[in-house]
Coordinates of C-alpha atoms in Angstrom, one line a residue:
M25 CA 0.0 0.0 0.0
D26 CA 1.3 3.5 -0.9
A27 CA 0.6 6.4 1.4
R28 CA -1.7 9.1 0.0
L29 CA 0.6 11.8 1.4
N30 CA 4.3 11.9 2.4
L31 CA 3.7 13.6 5.7
F32 CA 7.5 13.6 6.4
A33 CA 8.2 15.7 3.4
D34 CA 5.4 18.3 3.9
A35 CA 6.5 21.5 5.6
T36 CA 3.1 22.1 7.3
A37 CA 3.0 18.5 8.6
G38 CA 6.6 18.8 9.8
K39 CA 5.7 21.9 11.9
V40 CA 2.7 20.2 13.4
F41 CA 4.5 16.9 14.0
K42 CA 7.3 18.7 15.9
H43 CA 4.7 19.9 18.4
L44 CA 2.9 16.5 18.5
M45 CA 6.2 14.7 19.2
T46 CA 6.9 17.1 22.0
A47 CA 3.4 16.4 23.5
G48 CA 4.0 12.7 23.0
K49 CA 7.3 13.0 24.9
V50 CA 5.6 14.8 27.8
L51 CA 3.0 12.0 28.0
Q52 CA 5.7 9.3 27.8
D53 CA 7.5 11.0 30.7
S54 CA 4.4 11.3 32.9
S55 CA 3.7 9.2 35.9
L56 CA 1.3 7.0 34.0
P57 CA 3.1 3.6 33.9
A58 CA 4.9 2.9 30.6
A59 CA 3.3 -0.5 30.2
T60 CA -0.2 1.0 30.6
Q61 CA 0.7 3.6 28.0
E62 CA 1.7 1.0 25.4
L63 CA -1.3 -1.2 26.2
V64 CA -3.7 1.8 25.8
S65 CA -2.0 3.0 22.7
L66 CA -2.2 -0.4 21.2
R67 CA -5.9 -0.9 22.1
V68 CA -7.0 2.5 20.7
S69 CA -5.1 1.8 17.5
Q70 CA -6.7 -1.6 17.2
I71 CA -10.2 -0.1 17.5
N72 CA -9.4 2.5 14.9
G73 CA -7.8 0.1 12.5
C74 CA -4.5 2.0 12.4
A75 CA -2.0 -0.6 11.2
A76 CA 0.9 1.8 11.5
C77 CA 0.2 2.5 15.2
V78 CA -0.5 -1.2 15.9
D79 CA 2.8 -2.0 14.4
M80 CA 4.6 0.7 16.4
H81 CA 3.1 0.1 19.8
T82 CA 3.3 -3.7 19.5
K83 CA 7.1 -3.4 18.8
E84 CA 7.6 -0.7 21.4
A85 CA 5.9 -2.7 24.1
A86 CA 7.9 -5.9 23.1
A87 CA 11.1 -3.9 23.3
A88 CA 10.1 -2.8 26.8
D89 CA 9.8 -6.5 27.8
E90 CA 6.0 -6.7 27.4
T91 CA 5.1 -10.4 27.0
P92 CA 3.7 -11.8 23.8
V93 CA 0.7 -13.3 25.7
R94 CA -0.3 -9.9 27.0
L95 CA 0.2 -8.2 23.6
N96 CA -1.9 -10.9 21.9
L97 CA -4.7 -10.5 24.4
V98 CA -5.1 -6.8 24.3
A99 CA -7.9 -7.0 21.8
A100 CA -9.7 -9.4 24.1
W101 CA -8.7 -7.8 27.4
R102 CA -12.1 -8.3 29.0
E103 CA -11.8 -12.0 28.9
A104 CA -8.1 -12.2 29.6
T105 CA -6.7 -12.8 33.1
V106 CA -3.2 -11.4 32.4
F107 CA -4.0 -7.7 33.1
T108 CA -4.1 -5.9 36.4
E109 CA -7.3 -4.2 37.6
A110 CA -5.6 -0.9 37.0
E111 CA -4.7 -1.9 33.4
R112 CA -8.3 -3.1 32.8
A113 CA -9.7 0.2 34.1
A114 CA -7.3 2.1 31.7
L115 CA -8.2 -0.1 28.8
E116 CA -11.9 0.4 29.5
L117 CA -11.5 4.2 29.6
A118 CA -9.5 4.0 26.4
E119 CA -12.3 2.1 24.7
A120 CA -15.0 4.4 25.9
G121 CA -13.0 7.5 25.0
T122 CA -12.3 6.1 21.5
R123 CA -15.9 5.0 20.9
V124 CA -17.6 8.3 22.0
A125 CA -19.5 8.4 18.7
D126 CA -21.0 5.0 19.5
A127 CA -22.1 5.8 23.0
A128 CA -24.7 8.5 23.4
G129 CA -23.5 9.3 26.9
G130 CA -19.8 9.4 26.1
V131 CA -17.6 8.1 28.9
G132 CA -19.9 6.9 31.6
D133 CA -19.4 7.6 35.3
T134 CA -18.8 4.0 36.1
V135 CA -15.9 3.8 33.6
W136 CA -14.5 7.0 35.0
A137 CA -14.9 5.9 38.6
A138 CA -13.1 2.6 37.9
A139 CA -10.1 4.5 36.4
A140 CA -10.1 7.0 39.3
Q141 CA -9.8 4.1 41.8
H142 CA -6.4 3.2 40.3
Y143 CA -4.9 6.5 39.0
D144 CA -4.3 9.8 40.6
D145 CA -5.3 13.1 38.9
E146 CA -2.0 13.5 37.2
Q147 CA -2.2 10.0 35.8
L148 CA -5.8 10.4 34.8
T149 CA -4.9 13.5 32.9
A150 CA -2.1 11.7 31.1
L151 CA -4.5 8.8 30.3
V152 CA -7.1 11.1 28.9
L153 CA -4.5 13.0 26.8
L154 CA -3.0 9.8 25.6
V155 CA -6.3 8.4 24.4
S156 CA -7.0 11.7 22.6
F157 CA -3.5 11.8 21.2
M158 CA -3.7 8.3 19.9
N159 CA -7.0 8.9 18.3
L160 CA -5.5 11.9 16.5
A161 CA -2.5 9.9 15.3
N162 CA -4.7 7.0 14.2
R163 CA -6.9 9.3 12.2
I164 CA -4.0 11.0 10.4
N165 CA -2.5 7.6 9.6
V166 CA -5.8 6.0 8.5
I167 CA -6.9 8.9 6.3
T168 CA -3.5 9.1 4.6
R169 CA -3.1 5.3 4.4
Q170 CA 0.3 5.2 6.1
P171 CA 1.9 1.8 5.5
S172 CA 2.9 -0.6 8.3
G173 CA 5.2 -3.4 9.0
D174 CA 8.6 -1.8 8.8
Y175 CA 8.6 0.1 12.1
Q176 CA 11.7 -0.4 14.3
A177 CA 11.4 0.0 18.1
G178 CA 12.8 3.3 19.4
R179 CA 12.4 5.2 16.1
A180 CA 9.6 7.4 17.3
H181 CA 10.3 7.5 21.0

C-alpha cells in the first residue's frame, strides 16, 4: 500500500508533528506507567484500525519487555486474566474514550470511577490526553493510508 501523502516531506505536517512529538514525549515521561501507556496506545489503535500504530506500539511494548501473551490478548482484554485491575480500568477508559460516537452518553461515570480508583489526577490527565493523542495519530495515519510493518522500536520514541 502506498501512502496518500508523504507527511514527512510536507512543511506544514513537519511543523505540526514537531509539536505533536513534544506532546507525546511529555506523556511518555508522565507518571502513568509505561506498560499502561503502550497497552492503551495499542488498544486505541486496534479499535481505529490503524495498522501503522498497531505495528509501532506492539514493537515498542515488546522492546520494553511486554510479554507476547499480553500483547496478543489486548484485543480481548475483558476475557483475559493477564491484566491488572488498573490496566483493565485504563483499557476500558481508552475504549470508551475512543468510541464516543458509538455511545450517546460518552464516557460513563462507572468507567471514570473505575479508572479513578487506580490512578491519581496526574495519571488520569495523562491517560485522557494519551487516548486523545492516539485517536489523532490514528486518524492521520488511516486517512493518509500510512503503511505498516517496517517500524523499528525506538524510532519514534
